[in-house]
Coordinates of C-alpha atoms in Angstrom, one line a residue:
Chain M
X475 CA 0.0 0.0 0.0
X476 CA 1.7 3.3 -1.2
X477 CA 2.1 5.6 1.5
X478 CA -0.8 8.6 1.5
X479 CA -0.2 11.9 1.4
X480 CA -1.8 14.1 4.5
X481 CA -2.0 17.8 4.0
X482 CA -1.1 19.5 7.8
X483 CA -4.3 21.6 7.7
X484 CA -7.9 21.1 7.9
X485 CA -8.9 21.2 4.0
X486 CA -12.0 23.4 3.6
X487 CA -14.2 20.8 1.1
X488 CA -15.9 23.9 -0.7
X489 CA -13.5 26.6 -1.0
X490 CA -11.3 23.8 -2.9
X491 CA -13.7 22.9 -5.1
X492 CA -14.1 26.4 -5.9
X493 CA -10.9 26.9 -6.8
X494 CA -11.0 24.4 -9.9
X495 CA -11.2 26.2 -13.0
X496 CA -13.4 23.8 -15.1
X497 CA -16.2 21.6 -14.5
X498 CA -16.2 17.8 -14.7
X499 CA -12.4 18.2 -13.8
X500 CA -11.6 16.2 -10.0
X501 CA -8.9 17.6 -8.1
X502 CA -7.5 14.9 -4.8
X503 CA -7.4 17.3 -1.7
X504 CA -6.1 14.0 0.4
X505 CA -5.4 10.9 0.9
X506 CA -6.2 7.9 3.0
X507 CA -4.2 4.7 3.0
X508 CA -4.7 4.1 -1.2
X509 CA -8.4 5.8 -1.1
X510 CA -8.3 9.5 -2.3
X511 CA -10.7 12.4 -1.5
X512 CA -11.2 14.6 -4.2
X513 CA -13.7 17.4 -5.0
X514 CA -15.5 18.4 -8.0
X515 CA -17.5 21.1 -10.1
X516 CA -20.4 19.5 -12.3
X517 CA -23.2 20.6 -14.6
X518 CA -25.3 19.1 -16.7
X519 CA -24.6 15.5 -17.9
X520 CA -21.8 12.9 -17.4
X521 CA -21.8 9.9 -19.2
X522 CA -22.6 6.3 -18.6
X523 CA -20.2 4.1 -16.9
X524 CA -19.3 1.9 -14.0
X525 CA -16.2 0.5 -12.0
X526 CA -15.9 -3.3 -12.1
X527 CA -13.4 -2.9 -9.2
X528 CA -14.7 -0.8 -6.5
X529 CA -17.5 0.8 -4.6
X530 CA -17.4 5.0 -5.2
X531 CA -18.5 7.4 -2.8
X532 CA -20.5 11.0 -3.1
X533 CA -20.5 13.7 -0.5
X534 CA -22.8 16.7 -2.1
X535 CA -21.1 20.0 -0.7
X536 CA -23.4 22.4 -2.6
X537 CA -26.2 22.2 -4.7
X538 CA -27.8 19.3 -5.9
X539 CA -26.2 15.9 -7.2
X540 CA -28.8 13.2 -9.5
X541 CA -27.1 10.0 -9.9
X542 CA -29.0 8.4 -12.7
X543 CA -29.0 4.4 -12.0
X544 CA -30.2 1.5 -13.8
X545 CA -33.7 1.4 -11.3
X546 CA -34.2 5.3 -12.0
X547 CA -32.4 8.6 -10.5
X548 CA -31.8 9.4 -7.0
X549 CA -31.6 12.6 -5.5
X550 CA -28.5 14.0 -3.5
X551 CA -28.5 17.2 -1.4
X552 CA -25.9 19.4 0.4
X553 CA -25.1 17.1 3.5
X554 CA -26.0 13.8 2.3
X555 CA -23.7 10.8 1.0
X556 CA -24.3 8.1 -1.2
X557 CA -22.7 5.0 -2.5
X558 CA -22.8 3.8 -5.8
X559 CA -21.9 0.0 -5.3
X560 CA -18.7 -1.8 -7.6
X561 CA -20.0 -2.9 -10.9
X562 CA -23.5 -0.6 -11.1
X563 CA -23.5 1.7 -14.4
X564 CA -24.2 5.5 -13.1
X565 CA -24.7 8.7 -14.4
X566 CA -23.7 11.9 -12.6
X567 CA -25.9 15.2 -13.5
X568 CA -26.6 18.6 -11.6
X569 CA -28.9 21.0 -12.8
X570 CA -27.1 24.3 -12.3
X571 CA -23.8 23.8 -10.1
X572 CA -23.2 21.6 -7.8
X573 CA -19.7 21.0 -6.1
X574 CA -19.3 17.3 -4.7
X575 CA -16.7 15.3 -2.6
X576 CA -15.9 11.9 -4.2
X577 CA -13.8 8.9 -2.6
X578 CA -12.5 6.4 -4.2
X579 CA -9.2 4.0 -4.7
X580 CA -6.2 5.8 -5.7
X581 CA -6.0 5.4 -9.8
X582 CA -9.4 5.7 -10.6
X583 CA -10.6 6.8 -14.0
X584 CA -13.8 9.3 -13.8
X585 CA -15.4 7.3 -16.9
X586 CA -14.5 3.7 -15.6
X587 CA -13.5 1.5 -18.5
X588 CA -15.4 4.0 -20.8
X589 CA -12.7 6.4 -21.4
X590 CA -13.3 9.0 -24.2
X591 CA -12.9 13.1 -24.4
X592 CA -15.3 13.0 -20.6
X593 CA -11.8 11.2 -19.5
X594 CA -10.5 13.3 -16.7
X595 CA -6.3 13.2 -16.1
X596 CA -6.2 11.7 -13.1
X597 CA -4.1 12.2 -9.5
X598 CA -4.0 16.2 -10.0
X599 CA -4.2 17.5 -6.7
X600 CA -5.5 21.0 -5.9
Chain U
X446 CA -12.7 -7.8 0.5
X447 CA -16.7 -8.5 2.2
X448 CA -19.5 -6.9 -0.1
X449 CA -20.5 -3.9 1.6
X450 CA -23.6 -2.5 2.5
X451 CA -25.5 -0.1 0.6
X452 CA -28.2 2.3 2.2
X453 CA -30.9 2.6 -1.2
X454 CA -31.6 6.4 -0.3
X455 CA -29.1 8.9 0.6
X456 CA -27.4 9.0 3.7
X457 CA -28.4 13.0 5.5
X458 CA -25.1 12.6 8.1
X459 CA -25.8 15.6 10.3
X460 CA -29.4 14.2 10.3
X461 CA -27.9 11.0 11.2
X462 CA -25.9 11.9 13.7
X463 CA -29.0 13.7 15.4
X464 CA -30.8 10.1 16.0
X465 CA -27.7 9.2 18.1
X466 CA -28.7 8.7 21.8
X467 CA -25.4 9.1 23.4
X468 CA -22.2 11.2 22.7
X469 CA -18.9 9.0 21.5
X470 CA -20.9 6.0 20.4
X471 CA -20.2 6.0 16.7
X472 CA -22.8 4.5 14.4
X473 CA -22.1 3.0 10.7
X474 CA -24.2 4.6 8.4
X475 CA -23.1 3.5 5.1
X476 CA -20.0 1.2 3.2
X477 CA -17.1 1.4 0.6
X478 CA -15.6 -1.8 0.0
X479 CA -14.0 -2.8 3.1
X480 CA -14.4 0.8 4.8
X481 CA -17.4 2.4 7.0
X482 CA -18.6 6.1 7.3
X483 CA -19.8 7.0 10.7
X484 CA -21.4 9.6 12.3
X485 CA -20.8 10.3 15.7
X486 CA -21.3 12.9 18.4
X487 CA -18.8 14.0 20.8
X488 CA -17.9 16.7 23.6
X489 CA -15.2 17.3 26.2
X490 CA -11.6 14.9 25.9
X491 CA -11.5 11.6 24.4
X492 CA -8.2 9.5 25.2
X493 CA -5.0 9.3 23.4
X494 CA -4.7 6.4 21.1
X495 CA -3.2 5.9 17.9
X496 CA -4.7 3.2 15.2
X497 CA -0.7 1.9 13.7
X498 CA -2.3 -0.6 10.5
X499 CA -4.2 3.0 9.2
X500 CA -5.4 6.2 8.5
X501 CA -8.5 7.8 10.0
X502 CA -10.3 10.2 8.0
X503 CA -12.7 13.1 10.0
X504 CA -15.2 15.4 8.4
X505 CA -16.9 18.0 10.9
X506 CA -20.8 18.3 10.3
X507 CA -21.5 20.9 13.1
X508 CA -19.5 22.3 16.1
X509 CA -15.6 22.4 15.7
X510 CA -13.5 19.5 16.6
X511 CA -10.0 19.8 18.0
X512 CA -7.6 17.3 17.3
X513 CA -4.4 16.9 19.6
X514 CA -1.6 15.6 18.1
X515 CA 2.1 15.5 19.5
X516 CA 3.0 18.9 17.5
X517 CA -0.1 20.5 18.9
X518 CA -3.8 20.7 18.3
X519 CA -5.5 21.1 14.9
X520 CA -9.1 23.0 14.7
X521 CA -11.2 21.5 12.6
X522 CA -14.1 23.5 11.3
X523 CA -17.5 22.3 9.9
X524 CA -16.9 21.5 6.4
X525 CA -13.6 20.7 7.0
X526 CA -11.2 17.5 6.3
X527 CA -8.5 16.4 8.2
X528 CA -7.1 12.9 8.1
X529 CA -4.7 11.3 10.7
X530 CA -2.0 9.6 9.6
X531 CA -1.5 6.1 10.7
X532 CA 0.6 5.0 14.0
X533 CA 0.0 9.1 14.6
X534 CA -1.2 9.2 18.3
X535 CA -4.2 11.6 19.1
X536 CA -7.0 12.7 20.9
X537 CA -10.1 14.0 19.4
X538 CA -12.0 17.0 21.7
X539 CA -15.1 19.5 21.5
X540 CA -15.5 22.1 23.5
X541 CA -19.7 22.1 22.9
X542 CA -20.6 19.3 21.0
X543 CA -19.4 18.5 17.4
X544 CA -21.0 16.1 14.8
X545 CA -18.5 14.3 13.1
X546 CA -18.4 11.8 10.4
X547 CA -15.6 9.4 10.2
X548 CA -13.9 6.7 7.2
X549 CA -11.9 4.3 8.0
X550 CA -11.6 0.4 7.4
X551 CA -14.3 -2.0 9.0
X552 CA -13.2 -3.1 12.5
X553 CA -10.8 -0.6 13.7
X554 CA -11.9 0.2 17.3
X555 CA -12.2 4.0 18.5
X556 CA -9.8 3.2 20.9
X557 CA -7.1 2.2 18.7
X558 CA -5.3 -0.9 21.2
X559 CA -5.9 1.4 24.4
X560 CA -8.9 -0.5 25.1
X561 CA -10.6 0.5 28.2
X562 CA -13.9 1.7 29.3
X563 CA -14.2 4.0 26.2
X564 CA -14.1 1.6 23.7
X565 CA -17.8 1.9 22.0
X566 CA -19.5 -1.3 20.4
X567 CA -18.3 -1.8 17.1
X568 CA -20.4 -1.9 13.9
X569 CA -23.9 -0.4 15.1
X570 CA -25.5 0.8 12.2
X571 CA -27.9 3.6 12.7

């Protein structure tokens, strides 16, 4: 297990995220063991994909997160996490803005196997 | 790796944290893989302890949490991150009380291997 990287302050979850330039564009603000925690800018539509390998989480920090899933869309507000379980194909969307916390294994892709222009470069911390 | 759990609706963590009946009894309120999110609440001192096979992520919901650790105490603000390294020796504290949620692997004990009458049942789900 590579050893993980610990910033020596408190990171502030939304004033990072609002320091990203561009939507759709995950910046890691730290580390634990191999899982990272990044934050995240969307609008509008992601595209379909899933990871075969591991369970991703969702922390909304503002506005309003859907997570389309193969049973329908659910619903994610400011304060509330959800997990989309290993293997399950998800779409993230956000109707106007909405700045999210994700964790997930070190060397995740943010379109799975999909890949594609959506294919964010990965490990940029902010 | 056990499959994890999966709540079907999103998880509101301050909300959570409000159903818990007592302060320092942490309550698993959702899974990744092989780690757990709690929710606790706390107030006054906890005890030193350290947690040497990993690190323990803490994300303040309300209040402010203090976290000693041998160079001195961190503040951590609602909104705020802060992950201890592993083997790191600390002491979580709230002056008032502070909603917390905390990530780390399934099974680690709030205690650490201090053990003693602080140690909290493991693996309540609320």
């Amino acid at each position: 297990m590579a050893t993980s990287q610990h910033p020596a302050q408190p990171v502030n979850l939304a004033q990072k995220a609002s320091l990203i330039n561009e939507q759709w564009s995950p910046r890691v603000v730290a580390e634990m063991n191999d899982y990272q925690f990044k934050v995240v800018r969307i609008e509008g539509e992601f595209i379909w994909h899933s990871h075969p390998e591991t369970d991703e989480a969702f922390l909304v920090l503002e506005g309003t997160l859907r997570i389309d899933l193969p049973e329908g869309p659910v619903s994610v507000a400011a304060g509330e996490l959800y997990v989309v379980p290993r293997g399950v194909e998800h779409r993230t969307a956000a109707e106007g803005e909405a700045k999210l916390m994700m964790i997930e294994p070190r060397g995740i892709l943010n379109t799975g196997h999909e890949g594609g222009e959506r294919t964010a470069t990965n490990d940029l911390w902010i």
